[in-house]
């Protein structure tokens, strides 16, 4: 089984799932910030896919991500992004200023998925087993000082994305709405 085959269903699911989670939400609900929690749903989605795009393309693929390559800045305008291009370090006020269209974020997520799937489909099992150094993550995540290419794909495209989609469900719950359908 190829690296692309092992991650395909997860990429499809975690890039489709926000469509279901956000179906029927108003713009106010998508941008609502709970007391004591700085993130709103749109920021959370943008951050999940923007970071996945940048990190996978820079760490593994070695070329500009979908955001830069396909000129997404006009469709996903974020003036201040904090310490990283994907919003790390923004405070509550900075996150409140992130006002994006759900359709644009979902279209971007799909474009990121397609690009990463194309990369994963081209990886041989031997290439997937190659080790990548990740010293900048080690201080926060001690087990991530290095990982294989396949593990990096799984961590950022599945684990990190699932973490933030869980956050979307949490925010919906704080609004009195159902998170996951099950």
mmCIF file of C-alpha atoms in Angstrom, residues 15-77:
data_model
loop_
_atom_site.group_PDB
_atom_site.id
_atom_site.type_symbol
_atom_site.label_atom_id
_atom_site.label_comp_id
_atom_site.label_asym_id
_atom_site.label_seq_id
_atom_site.Cartn_x
_atom_site.Cartn_y
_atom_site.Cartn_z
ATOM 1 C CA UNK A 15 -11.118 18.259 4.740
ATOM 2 C CA UNK A 16 -14.827 17.503 4.161
ATOM 3 C CA UNK A 17 -15.960 17.354 7.816
ATOM 4 C CA UNK A 18 -16.064 21.152 8.367
ATOM 5 C CA UNK A 19 -18.737 21.369 5.667
ATOM 6 C CA UNK A 20 -20.985 19.234 7.848
ATOM 7 C CA UNK A 21 -19.963 20.888 11.136
ATOM 8 C CA UNK A 22 -20.636 24.389 9.813
ATOM 9 C CA UNK A 23 -23.749 23.668 7.771
ATOM 10 C CA UNK A 24 -26.476 26.130 8.701
ATOM 11 C CA UNK A 25 -24.315 28.322 10.950
ATOM 12 C CA UNK A 26 -24.722 32.068 10.595
ATOM 13 C CA UNK A 27 -21.843 34.464 10.053
ATOM 14 C CA UNK A 28 -22.276 35.646 13.654
ATOM 15 C CA UNK A 29 -22.032 32.067 14.941
ATOM 16 C CA UNK A 30 -18.973 31.373 12.794
ATOM 17 C CA UNK A 31 -17.200 34.418 14.250
ATOM 18 C CA UNK A 32 -18.438 34.171 17.872
ATOM 19 C CA UNK A 33 -15.702 34.084 20.518
ATOM 20 C CA UNK A 34 -16.612 32.340 23.780
ATOM 21 C CA UNK A 35 -15.760 34.043 27.045
ATOM 22 C CA UNK A 36 -12.338 32.859 28.148
ATOM 23 C CA UNK A 37 -11.453 31.315 24.771
ATOM 24 C CA UNK A 38 -9.998 33.540 22.040
ATOM 25 C CA UNK A 39 -10.756 31.436 18.960
ATOM 26 C CA UNK A 40 -13.850 31.537 16.808
ATOM 27 C CA UNK A 41 -14.827 28.840 14.334
ATOM 28 C CA UNK A 42 -13.623 30.643 11.203
ATOM 29 C CA UNK A 43 -10.219 31.431 12.717
ATOM 30 C CA UNK A 44 -9.890 27.832 13.900
ATOM 31 C CA UNK A 45 -10.645 26.421 10.442
ATOM 32 C CA UNK A 46 -8.379 28.931 8.696
ATOM 33 C CA UNK A 47 -5.526 28.168 11.121
ATOM 34 C CA UNK A 48 -5.897 24.384 10.749
ATOM 35 C CA UNK A 49 -5.663 24.385 6.955
ATOM 36 C CA UNK A 50 -3.280 27.336 6.612
ATOM 37 C CA UNK A 51 -0.760 25.682 8.948
ATOM 38 C CA UNK A 52 -1.185 22.299 7.261
ATOM 39 C CA UNK A 53 -0.553 23.920 3.884
ATOM 40 C CA UNK A 54 2.542 25.838 4.959
ATOM 41 C CA UNK A 55 4.114 23.113 7.070
ATOM 42 C CA UNK A 56 3.643 20.209 4.666
ATOM 43 C CA UNK A 57 4.732 22.212 1.638
ATOM 44 C CA UNK A 58 7.802 23.679 3.353
ATOM 45 C CA UNK A 59 8.900 20.651 5.411
ATOM 46 C CA UNK A 60 8.141 17.847 2.983
ATOM 47 C CA UNK A 61 7.367 19.063 -0.508
ATOM 48 C CA UNK A 62 9.906 21.877 -0.647
ATOM 49 C CA UNK A 63 7.848 24.311 -2.660
ATOM 50 C CA UNK A 64 5.421 27.146 -1.905
ATOM 51 C CA UNK A 65 2.105 26.086 -0.468
ATOM 52 C CA UNK A 66 -1.307 26.398 -2.062
ATOM 53 C CA UNK A 67 -1.882 29.761 -0.336
ATOM 54 C CA UNK A 68 1.092 31.367 -2.108
ATOM 55 C CA UNK A 69 1.020 29.345 -5.320
ATOM 56 C CA UNK A 70 -2.662 29.944 -6.056
ATOM 57 C CA UNK A 71 -2.823 33.497 -4.655
ATOM 58 C CA UNK A 72 -5.311 32.806 -1.859
ATOM 59 C CA UNK A 73 -4.436 36.017 0.027
ATOM 60 C CA UNK A 74 -7.106 37.937 -1.900
ATOM 61 C CA UNK A 75 -9.772 35.358 -1.000
ATOM 62 C CA UNK A 76 -8.573 34.816 2.583
ATOM 63 C CA UNK A 77 -7.344 38.246 3.677
#
